[in-house]
Amino acid sequence: MTALAAVRPTAGVKTGELLKPSWADVVDIQPEVEGISTLWLRFQDPSLRKEYRFLPGQFNMIYLPGYGEAAISISSDSEKRELIGHTVRFVGNVTRAVSRLKTGDAVGIRGPFGTHWPVEKLEGKDIVIAGGGIGIPPMRPAIYHIIRNRSKYGKITVLYGARTPADLLYTSELDEWRKSDIDIQVTVDRADSNWQGQVGVVSMLFYRFRLDQTRTAVLTCGPEIMIRFVVFEALARRVPTDQIFVSMERNMKCGQGSCGHCQIGPFFVCKDGPVFPYSAVEPYFNVEEF
Ligand SMILES: Cc1cc2nc3c(=O)[nH]c(=O)nc-3n(C[C@H](O)[C@H](O)[C@H](O)COP(=O)(O)OP(=O)(O)OC[C@H]3O[C@@H](n4cnc5c(N)ncnc54)[C@H](O)[C@@H]3O)c2cc1C
């Protein structure tokens, strides 16, 4: 359990009420790609607007009356909290209702919940950030943090993949990130006729650069199969298990470790995760439906 100390929030996270949603207005809706938009939310309560804090990798429960709640990671900058961004893929009951929201509508927010990418503890290190599909939004706040504190980190490599070029998120930001001396490698599963980049899975991108296992941490989020292969490549390069951090997704209900919907072995993803040091979850990793 002590391995989890690296990712547990300590000071600095100021939440709303955890059981009761706090209301927030939809200030802007940014369509990202087909079926995915970023919702920009502002708390109606001015004091909450000032006091709310979150850490990169944490999530909120977004509540739509009549539909229910869904766990959605915060995809915006943790230092800019007037508007809070959530990048949502429209897959089911709640998220399809999110797709029908208009600016000026209100949603409930509970949170922030969960553990975080331990970006401060990783100062001085090289970092590989490997994200796939809707796995990149929870990693974006970590990238913003690193960019803001760029001189405190060594080599930063972002490995990013999507199914097709049309599914790539945040493409207009990638050049900005490159300007902050971040090596960004992008790949798609299936190219179209205009695509000139890499084709293949995210883990394949490990073959395109060298890492120094004595000073590298790997952060990864995305489809579970992608996470498994990223971990495999990191371990093959002898990155220590406590320097690999995985963000796990599980069907979630209460957000507080009470209902058991999101259990992995002895852990609750909502409370002990979503970000885990691989060393903590390794025993459950190769178990079907772990
Ligand atoms: C910590 C965490 C962070 C998340 N961050 C984001 C995010 O930033 N953006 C985003 O779009 N989604 C995110 N999700 C996923 C989102 O919470 C689920 O897709 C949620 O079920 C959507 O609610 P819904 O009512 O629209 O879909 P539902 O009606 O609940 O389900 C739609 C379909 O997805 C399946 N499903 C439900 N939950 C999950 C899950 N957790 N993993 C895999 N399959 C599932 C269901 O079995 C069903 O087939 C996150 C989930 C977790 C646990």
mmCIF file of C-alpha atoms and ligand atoms in Angstrom:
data_model
loop_
_atom_site.group_PDB
_atom_site.id
_atom_site.type_symbol
_atom_site.label_atom_id
_atom_site.label_comp_id
_atom_site.label_asym_id
_atom_site.label_seq_id
_atom_site.Cartn_x
_atom_site.Cartn_y
_atom_site.Cartn_z
ATOM 1 C CA MET A 1 0.000 0.000 0.000
ATOM 2 C CA THR A 2 2.883 2.388 0.698
ATOM 3 C CA ALA A 3 3.652 2.589 -3.041
ATOM 4 C CA LEU A 4 0.383 4.537 -3.352
ATOM 5 C CA ALA A 5 1.798 7.372 -1.237
ATOM 6 C CA ALA A 6 3.510 8.719 -4.384
ATOM 7 C CA VAL A 7 0.201 9.419 -6.111
ATOM 8 C CA ARG A 8 -2.109 10.301 -3.194
ATOM 9 C CA PRO A 9 -2.960 14.000 -2.951
ATOM 10 C CA THR A 10 -1.688 15.627 0.216
ATOM 11 C CA ALA A 11 -2.143 19.356 0.708
ATOM 12 C CA GLY A 12 -3.455 21.714 -1.919
ATOM 13 C CA VAL A 13 -6.637 19.993 -3.116
ATOM 14 C CA LYS A 14 -9.728 21.972 -2.211
ATOM 15 C CA THR A 15 -12.916 20.248 -3.184
ATOM 16 C CA GLY A 16 -16.566 21.091 -3.340
ATOM 17 C CA GLU A 17 -18.900 18.918 -1.283
ATOM 18 C CA LEU A 18 -18.105 15.323 -2.156
ATOM 19 C CA LEU A 19 -21.605 13.878 -1.830
ATOM 20 C CA LYS A 20 -23.641 16.784 -3.147
ATOM 21 C CA PRO A 21 -23.005 18.177 -6.645
ATOM 22 C CA SER A 22 -21.956 21.828 -6.913
ATOM 23 C CA TRP A 23 -23.532 23.544 -9.883
ATOM 24 C CA ALA A 24 -21.468 24.833 -12.763
ATOM 25 C CA ASP A 25 -22.442 26.661 -15.950
ATOM 26 C CA VAL A 26 -21.393 25.412 -19.354
ATOM 27 C CA VAL A 27 -19.425 28.408 -20.605
ATOM 28 C CA ASP A 28 -18.077 26.927 -23.820
ATOM 29 C CA ILE A 29 -18.212 23.684 -25.771
ATOM 30 C CA GLN A 30 -15.231 22.948 -27.967
ATOM 31 C CA PRO A 31 -15.838 20.144 -30.488
ATOM 32 C CA GLU A 32 -12.541 18.220 -30.679
ATOM 33 C CA VAL A 33 -13.176 15.359 -33.115
ATOM 34 C CA GLU A 34 -16.292 13.433 -34.160
ATOM 35 C CA GLY A 35 -17.998 12.245 -30.960
ATOM 36 C CA ILE A 36 -15.695 14.077 -28.526
ATOM 37 C CA SER A 37 -15.990 17.623 -27.170
ATOM 38 C CA THR A 38 -14.384 19.626 -24.396
ATOM 39 C CA LEU A 39 -16.837 21.163 -21.969
ATOM 40 C CA TRP A 40 -15.636 24.330 -20.238
ATOM 41 C CA LEU A 41 -17.388 24.701 -16.877
ATOM 42 C CA ARG A 42 -17.507 27.546 -14.335
ATOM 43 C CA PHE A 43 -18.799 27.056 -10.800
ATOM 44 C CA GLN A 44 -21.842 29.171 -10.034
ATOM 45 C CA ASP A 45 -20.619 29.720 -6.452
ATOM 46 C CA PRO A 46 -17.953 32.481 -6.645
ATOM 47 C CA SER A 47 -16.159 31.223 -3.513
ATOM 48 C CA LEU A 48 -15.854 27.722 -4.979
ATOM 49 C CA ARG A 49 -14.547 29.267 -8.197
ATOM 50 C CA LYS A 50 -11.697 30.757 -6.144
ATOM 51 C CA GLU A 51 -11.043 27.850 -3.823
ATOM 52 C CA TYR A 52 -11.472 24.767 -5.999
ATOM 53 C CA ARG A 53 -8.159 22.989 -6.591
ATOM 54 C CA PHE A 54 -7.266 19.810 -8.463
ATOM 55 C CA LEU A 55 -4.117 17.938 -9.364
ATOM 56 C CA PRO A 56 -3.164 16.592 -12.826
ATOM 57 C CA GLY A 57 -4.810 13.197 -13.382
ATOM 58 C CA GLN A 58 -7.776 13.704 -11.032
ATOM 59 C CA PHE A 59 -11.399 13.460 -12.171
ATOM 60 C CA ASN A 60 -14.822 14.875 -11.375
ATOM 61 C CA MET A 61 -18.187 13.152 -11.326
ATOM 62 C CA ILE A 62 -20.299 15.124 -13.806
ATOM 63 C CA TYR A 63 -24.013 15.023 -13.013
ATOM 64 C CA LEU A 64 -26.873 15.652 -15.428
ATOM 65 C CA PRO A 65 -30.271 15.635 -13.705
ATOM 66 C CA GLY A 66 -32.479 12.908 -15.146
ATOM 67 C CA TYR A 67 -29.502 11.021 -16.593
ATOM 68 C CA GLY A 68 -27.037 10.408 -13.773
ATOM 69 C CA GLU A 69 -23.308 10.824 -13.271
ATOM 70 C CA ALA A 70 -20.166 9.908 -15.192
ATOM 71 C CA ALA A 71 -16.523 10.043 -14.096
ATOM 72 C CA ILE A 72 -14.703 12.504 -16.363
ATOM 73 C CA SER A 73 -11.040 13.469 -15.986
ATOM 74 C CA ILE A 74 -10.121 17.110 -15.782
ATOM 75 C CA SER A 75 -8.301 17.928 -19.016
ATOM 76 C CA SER A 76 -7.416 21.576 -18.377
ATOM 77 C CA ASP A 77 -4.526 23.340 -16.653
ATOM 78 C CA SER A 78 -4.546 22.863 -12.865
ATOM 79 C CA GLU A 79 -3.238 26.443 -12.439
ATOM 80 C CA LYS A 80 -6.105 27.984 -14.441
ATOM 81 C CA ARG A 81 -9.241 27.144 -12.515
ATOM 82 C CA GLU A 82 -11.723 29.848 -13.484
ATOM 83 C CA LEU A 83 -12.876 27.510 -16.259
ATOM 84 C CA ILE A 84 -12.443 23.770 -15.828
ATOM 85 C CA GLY A 85 -12.152 21.607 -18.957
ATOM 86 C CA HIS A 86 -13.535 18.068 -19.341
ATOM 87 C CA THR A 87 -13.010 16.268 -22.653
ATOM 88 C CA VAL A 88 -15.921 13.885 -23.086
ATOM 89 C CA ARG A 89 -16.461 11.000 -25.500
ATOM 90 C CA PHE A 90 -20.144 10.408 -26.121
ATOM 91 C CA VAL A 91 -20.630 6.708 -25.443
ATOM 92 C CA GLY A 92 -23.620 6.123 -23.186
ATOM 93 C CA ASN A 93 -26.501 7.517 -21.199
ATOM 94 C CA VAL A 94 -24.832 10.450 -19.435
ATOM 95 C CA THR A 95 -22.242 11.342 -22.032
ATOM 96 C CA ARG A 96 -24.797 11.357 -24.876
ATOM 97 C CA ALA A 97 -26.830 13.779 -22.776
ATOM 98 C CA VAL A 98 -23.625 15.830 -22.406
ATOM 99 C CA SER A 99 -23.438 15.960 -26.204
ATOM 100 C CA ARG A 100 -26.800 17.761 -26.238
ATOM 101 C CA LEU A 101 -25.745 20.456 -23.747
ATOM 102 C CA LYS A 102 -25.603 24.076 -24.878
ATOM 103 C CA THR A 103 -23.696 27.007 -23.449
ATOM 104 C CA GLY A 104 -25.660 28.472 -20.545
ATOM 105 C CA ASP A 105 -26.890 25.034 -19.355
ATOM 106 C CA ALA A 106 -25.821 23.859 -15.903
ATOM 107 C CA VAL A 107 -24.309 20.564 -14.733
ATOM 108 C CA GLY A 108 -23.437 19.228 -11.291
ATOM 109 C CA ILE A 109 -19.819 18.548 -10.301
ATOM 110 C CA ARG A 110 -18.592 16.347 -7.464
ATOM 111 C CA GLY A 111 -14.894 16.216 -6.945
ATOM 112 C CA PRO A 112 -12.070 16.320 -7.598
ATOM 113 C CA PHE A 113 -11.527 12.665 -6.844
ATOM 114 C CA GLY A 114 -8.665 10.251 -7.017
ATOM 115 C CA THR A 115 -4.913 10.111 -7.144
ATOM 116 C CA HIS A 116 -2.729 12.164 -9.474
ATOM 117 C CA TRP A 117 0.304 11.995 -11.742
ATOM 118 C CA PRO A 118 3.169 12.620 -9.271
ATOM 119 C CA VAL A 119 4.685 15.367 -11.424
ATOM 120 C CA GLU A 120 6.317 17.206 -8.525
ATOM 121 C CA LYS A 121 7.973 14.061 -7.190
ATOM 122 C CA LEU A 122 9.331 13.387 -10.696
ATOM 123 C CA GLU A 123 11.279 16.645 -10.942
ATOM 124 C CA GLY A 124 14.800 16.024 -12.238
ATOM 125 C CA LYS A 125 13.707 12.964 -14.204
ATOM 126 C CA ASP A 126 13.170 12.176 -17.856
ATOM 127 C CA ILE A 127 9.491 11.443 -18.419
ATOM 128 C CA VAL A 128 7.750 9.405 -21.095
ATOM 129 C CA ILE A 129 4.036 10.195 -21.381
ATOM 130 C CA ALA A 130 2.226 7.521 -23.395
ATOM 131 C CA GLY A 131 -1.439 8.166 -24.171
ATOM 132 C CA GLY A 132 -3.963 6.588 -26.494
ATOM 133 C CA GLY A 133 -7.360 7.875 -27.636
ATOM 134 C CA ILE A 134 -9.425 9.321 -24.800
ATOM 135 C CA GLY A 135 -6.436 8.528 -22.536
ATOM 136 C CA ILE A 136 -4.686 11.749 -23.511
ATOM 137 C CA PRO A 137 -7.113 14.217 -21.772
ATOM 138 C CA PRO A 138 -6.176 13.104 -18.220
ATOM 139 C CA MET A 139 -2.504 13.490 -19.171
ATOM 140 C CA ARG A 140 -2.828 17.011 -20.573
ATOM 141 C CA PRO A 141 -2.751 18.739 -17.133
ATOM 142 C CA ALA A 142 0.530 16.891 -16.416
ATOM 143 C CA ILE A 143 1.944 18.169 -19.721
ATOM 144 C CA TYR A 144 0.875 21.746 -18.846
ATOM 145 C CA HIS A 145 2.545 21.403 -15.435
ATOM 146 C CA ILE A 146 5.782 20.155 -17.001
ATOM 147 C CA ILE A 147 5.771 22.945 -19.600
ATOM 148 C CA ARG A 148 5.298 25.559 -16.876
ATOM 149 C CA ASN A 149 8.204 24.069 -14.917
ATOM 150 C CA ARG A 150 10.206 22.883 -17.921
ATOM 151 C CA SER A 151 13.671 23.570 -16.485
ATOM 152 C CA LYS A 152 12.982 21.216 -13.564
ATOM 153 C CA TYR A 153 12.700 18.158 -15.823
ATOM 154 C CA GLY A 154 15.035 16.282 -18.114
ATOM 155 C CA LYS A 155 14.016 14.861 -21.468
ATOM 156 C CA ILE A 156 10.241 14.769 -22.035
ATOM 157 C CA THR A 157 8.763 12.447 -24.636
ATOM 158 C CA VAL A 158 5.061 12.272 -25.480
ATOM 159 C CA LEU A 159 3.924 9.144 -27.325
ATOM 160 C CA TYR A 160 0.414 9.633 -28.598
ATOM 161 C CA GLY A 161 -1.827 7.444 -30.707
ATOM 162 C CA ALA A 162 -5.367 7.342 -32.037
ATOM 163 C CA ARG A 163 -7.325 5.037 -34.316
ATOM 164 C CA THR A 164 -7.176 7.350 -37.354
ATOM 165 C CA PRO A 165 -5.810 10.857 -38.062
ATOM 166 C CA ALA A 166 -9.380 12.170 -37.684
ATOM 167 C CA ASP A 167 -9.457 10.852 -34.095
ATOM 168 C CA LEU A 168 -6.352 12.735 -32.906
ATOM 169 C CA LEU A 169 -7.191 15.173 -30.111
ATOM 170 C CA TYR A 170 -5.581 18.561 -29.393
ATOM 171 C CA THR A 171 -3.675 18.575 -32.696
ATOM 172 C CA SER A 172 -3.531 22.391 -32.708
ATOM 173 C CA GLU A 173 -1.615 22.278 -29.393
ATOM 174 C CA LEU A 174 1.035 19.742 -30.335
ATOM 175 C CA ASP A 175 3.304 22.314 -31.999
ATOM 176 C CA GLU A 176 3.088 24.521 -28.888
ATOM 177 C CA TRP A 177 4.202 21.568 -26.775
ATOM 178 C CA ARG A 178 7.094 20.919 -29.195
ATOM 179 C CA LYS A 179 8.257 24.509 -28.676
ATOM 180 C CA SER A 180 8.782 23.631 -24.996
ATOM 181 C CA ASP A 181 11.405 21.076 -25.950
ATOM 182 C CA ILE A 182 9.049 18.116 -25.782
ATOM 183 C CA ASP A 183 9.639 15.288 -28.235
ATOM 184 C CA ILE A 184 6.193 14.388 -29.547
ATOM 185 C CA GLN A 185 5.732 11.166 -31.467
ATOM 186 C CA VAL A 186 2.313 10.547 -32.962
ATOM 187 C CA THR A 187 0.956 7.380 -34.493
ATOM 188 C CA VAL A 188 -2.372 6.140 -35.857
ATOM 189 C CA ASP A 189 -3.722 2.614 -36.213
ATOM 190 C CA ARG A 190 -5.046 3.327 -39.713
ATOM 191 C CA ALA A 191 -3.725 6.084 -41.967
ATOM 192 C CA ASP A 192 -5.710 8.040 -44.538
ATOM 193 C CA SER A 193 -4.345 9.291 -47.852
ATOM 194 C CA ASN A 194 -3.049 12.552 -46.293
ATOM 195 C CA TRP A 195 -1.279 10.998 -43.314
ATOM 196 C CA GLN A 196 2.518 11.155 -43.509
ATOM 197 C CA GLY A 197 3.310 10.108 -39.949
ATOM 198 C CA GLN A 198 3.715 6.814 -38.129
ATOM 199 C CA VAL A 199 1.246 3.973 -38.474
ATOM 200 C CA GLY A 200 1.035 1.431 -35.663
ATOM 201 C CA VAL A 201 0.285 1.125 -31.979
ATOM 202 C CA VAL A 202 1.564 3.551 -29.318
ATOM 203 C CA SER A 203 3.915 1.035 -27.708
ATOM 204 C CA MET A 204 5.727 0.706 -31.050
ATOM 205 C CA LEU A 205 6.937 4.288 -30.612
ATOM 206 C CA PHE A 206 9.308 3.082 -27.862
ATOM 207 C CA TYR A 207 11.504 1.797 -30.707
ATOM 208 C CA ARG A 208 11.980 5.343 -32.018
ATOM 209 C CA PHE A 209 13.974 6.769 -29.106
ATOM 210 C CA ARG A 210 16.346 5.636 -26.377
ATOM 211 C CA LEU A 211 15.631 6.023 -22.708
ATOM 212 C CA ASP A 212 17.917 5.959 -19.706
ATOM 213 C CA GLN A 213 16.190 3.616 -17.268
ATOM 214 C CA THR A 214 18.111 5.066 -14.317
ATOM 215 C CA ARG A 215 16.362 8.416 -14.661
ATOM 216 C CA THR A 216 13.123 7.787 -16.556
ATOM 217 C CA ALA A 217 9.517 7.615 -15.347
ATOM 218 C CA VAL A 218 6.724 6.415 -17.628
ATOM 219 C CA LEU A 219 3.146 7.696 -17.303
ATOM 220 C CA THR A 220 0.447 5.978 -19.326
ATOM 221 C CA CYS A 221 -3.311 6.152 -19.880
ATOM 222 C CA GLY A 222 -5.534 4.734 -22.608
ATOM 223 C CA PRO A 223 -7.196 1.489 -23.605
ATOM 224 C CA GLU A 224 -6.196 -1.313 -21.253
ATOM 225 C CA ILE A 225 -4.495 -3.299 -24.019
ATOM 226 C CA MET A 226 -2.354 -0.250 -24.853
ATOM 227 C CA ILE A 227 -1.398 0.197 -21.203
ATOM 228 C CA ARG A 228 -0.306 -3.452 -21.034
ATOM 229 C CA PHE A 229 1.969 -3.059 -24.068
ATOM 230 C CA VAL A 230 3.403 0.259 -22.859
ATOM 231 C CA VAL A 231 4.221 -1.323 -19.498
ATOM 232 C CA PHE A 232 5.773 -4.277 -21.334
ATOM 233 C CA GLU A 233 8.057 -1.967 -23.350
ATOM 234 C CA ALA A 234 8.993 0.045 -20.253
ATOM 235 C CA LEU A 235 9.853 -3.108 -18.309
ATOM 236 C CA ALA A 236 11.823 -4.453 -21.281
ATOM 237 C CA ARG A 237 13.945 -1.289 -20.975
ATOM 238 C CA ARG A 238 14.343 -1.928 -17.226
ATOM 239 C CA VAL A 239 12.343 1.056 -16.030
ATOM 240 C CA PRO A 240 11.686 0.244 -12.335
ATOM 241 C CA THR A 241 8.094 -0.757 -11.522
ATOM 242 C CA ASP A 242 7.723 2.118 -9.058
ATOM 243 C CA GLN A 243 8.639 4.565 -11.840
ATOM 244 C CA ILE A 244 5.810 3.405 -14.116
ATOM 245 C CA PHE A 245 2.436 5.053 -13.429
ATOM 246 C CA VAL A 246 -0.787 3.779 -14.992
ATOM 247 C CA SER A 247 -4.204 5.448 -14.966
ATOM 248 C CA MET A 248 -6.957 2.845 -14.896
ATOM 249 C CA GLU A 249 -10.594 3.159 -15.916
ATOM 250 C CA ARG A 250 -13.369 1.222 -14.258
ATOM 251 C CA ASN A 251 -17.121 1.606 -14.287
ATOM 252 C CA MET A 252 -17.651 3.958 -11.386
ATOM 253 C CA LYS A 253 -20.599 4.920 -9.207
ATOM 254 C CA CYS A 254 -20.004 6.548 -5.831
ATOM 255 C CA GLY A 255 -16.510 7.980 -6.376
ATOM 256 C CA GLN A 256 -15.655 7.377 -2.724
ATOM 257 C CA GLY A 257 -14.722 3.728 -2.298
ATOM 258 C CA SER A 258 -18.098 2.743 -0.850
ATOM 259 C CA CYS A 259 -19.938 0.834 -3.586
ATOM 260 C CA GLY A 260 -17.228 -1.507 -4.942
ATOM 261 C CA HIS A 261 -18.094 -0.992 -8.637
ATOM 262 C CA CYS A 262 -14.553 -0.026 -9.554
ATOM 263 C CA GLN A 263 -12.499 -2.548 -7.600
ATOM 264 C CA ILE A 264 -9.131 -3.900 -8.817
ATOM 265 C CA GLY A 265 -7.871 -6.496 -6.331
ATOM 266 C CA PRO A 266 -7.881 -4.705 -2.976
ATOM 267 C CA PHE A 267 -8.024 -1.241 -4.566
ATOM 268 C CA PHE A 268 -10.882 1.064 -5.512
ATOM 269 C CA VAL A 269 -10.081 2.959 -8.710
ATOM 270 C CA CYS A 270 -12.068 5.993 -7.512
ATOM 271 C CA LYS A 271 -10.191 6.354 -4.238
ATOM 272 C CA ASP A 272 -6.857 4.520 -4.599
ATOM 273 C CA GLY A 273 -6.624 5.401 -8.332
ATOM 274 C CA PRO A 274 -7.118 6.208 -11.122
ATOM 275 C CA VAL A 275 -3.325 6.730 -11.138
ATOM 276 C CA PHE A 276 -1.410 3.801 -9.645
ATOM 277 C CA PRO A 277 2.297 3.069 -9.447
ATOM 278 C CA TYR A 278 2.617 -0.107 -11.498
ATOM 279 C CA SER A 279 4.428 -1.691 -8.519
ATOM 280 C CA ALA A 280 1.117 -1.557 -6.581
ATOM 281 C CA VAL A 281 -1.132 -3.123 -9.236
ATOM 282 C CA GLU A 282 1.372 -5.505 -10.860
ATOM 283 C CA PRO A 283 -0.044 -8.630 -9.105
ATOM 284 C CA TYR A 284 -3.497 -7.958 -10.629
ATOM 285 C CA PHE A 285 -2.283 -6.853 -14.030
ATOM 286 C CA ASN A 286 -2.228 -10.095 -15.931
ATOM 287 C CA VAL A 287 -5.436 -11.403 -14.425
ATOM 288 C CA GLU A 288 -8.400 -11.351 -16.818
ATOM 289 C CA GLU A 289 -10.766 -8.463 -15.869
ATOM 290 C CA PHE A 290 -8.330 -7.550 -13.089
HETATM 291 C C1 LIG B 1 -11.297 7.758 -13.526
HETATM 292 C C2 LIG B 1 -12.048 7.850 -14.808
HETATM 293 C C3 LIG B 1 -11.841 8.910 -15.656
HETATM 294 C C4 LIG B 1 -12.554 9.013 -16.860
HETATM 295 N N1 LIG B 1 -12.316 10.069 -17.666
HETATM 296 C C5 LIG B 1 -13.015 10.200 -18.807
HETATM 297 C C6 LIG B 1 -12.810 11.322 -19.658
HETATM 298 O O1 LIG B 1 -11.987 12.208 -19.388
HETATM 299 N N2 LIG B 1 -13.571 11.406 -20.769
HETATM 300 C C7 LIG B 1 -14.492 10.445 -21.111
HETATM 301 O O2 LIG B 1 -15.157 10.597 -22.147
HETATM 302 N N3 LIG B 1 -14.688 9.364 -20.340
HETATM 303 C C8 LIG B 1 -13.985 9.225 -19.194
HETATM 304 N N4 LIG B 1 -14.193 8.136 -18.393
HETATM 305 C C9 LIG B 1 -15.137 7.088 -18.835
HETATM 306 C C10 LIG B 1 -16.574 7.442 -18.466
HETATM 307 O O3 LIG B 1 -16.709 7.657 -17.080
HETATM 308 C C11 LIG B 1 -17.472 6.261 -18.865
HETATM 309 O O4 LIG B 1 -17.411 6.088 -20.268
HETATM 310 C C12 LIG B 1 -18.898 6.463 -18.395
HETATM 311 O O5 LIG B 1 -19.511 5.207 -18.239
HETATM 312 C C13 LIG B 1 -19.745 7.258 -19.372
HETATM 313 O O6 LIG B 1 -21.053 7.319 -18.832
HETATM 314 P P1 LIG B 1 -22.331 7.067 -19.745
HETATM 315 O O7 LIG B 1 -23.512 7.087 -18.836
HETATM 316 O O8 LIG B 1 -22.309 8.013 -20.869
HETATM 317 O O9 LIG B 1 -22.083 5.633 -20.333
HETATM 318 P P2 LIG B 1 -22.723 4.261 -19.806
HETATM 319 O O10 LIG B 1 -24.141 4.249 -20.215
HETATM 320 O O11 LIG B 1 -22.372 4.074 -18.365
HETATM 321 O O12 LIG B 1 -21.886 3.165 -20.586
HETATM 322 C C14 LIG B 1 -21.543 3.237 -21.927
HETATM 323 C C15 LIG B 1 -20.710 2.021 -22.316
HETATM 324 O O13 LIG B 1 -19.400 2.119 -21.782
HETATM 325 C C16 LIG B 1 -19.128 1.019 -20.913
HETATM 326 N N5 LIG B 1 -18.421 1.574 -19.768
HETATM 327 C C17 LIG B 1 -18.933 2.314 -18.802
HETATM 328 N N6 LIG B 1 -17.960 2.741 -17.979
HETATM 329 C C18 LIG B 1 -16.810 2.229 -18.434
HETATM 330 C C19 LIG B 1 -15.482 2.323 -18.014
HETATM 331 N N7 LIG B 1 -15.117 3.029 -16.962
HETATM 332 N N8 LIG B 1 -14.547 1.677 -18.728
HETATM 333 C C20 LIG B 1 -14.880 0.966 -19.810
HETATM 334 N N9 LIG B 1 -16.138 0.859 -20.269
HETATM 335 C C21 LIG B 1 -17.094 1.472 -19.583
HETATM 336 C C22 LIG B 1 -20.439 0.440 -20.535
HETATM 337 O O14 LIG B 1 -20.318 -0.921 -20.226
HETATM 338 C C23 LIG B 1 -21.238 0.702 -21.808
HETATM 339 O O15 LIG B 1 -20.953 -0.246 -22.786
HETATM 340 C C24 LIG B 1 -13.495 8.003 -17.216
HETATM 341 C C25 LIG B 1 -13.705 6.928 -16.356
HETATM 342 C C26 LIG B 1 -12.989 6.832 -15.182
HETATM 343 C C27 LIG B 1 -13.233 5.678 -14.277
#
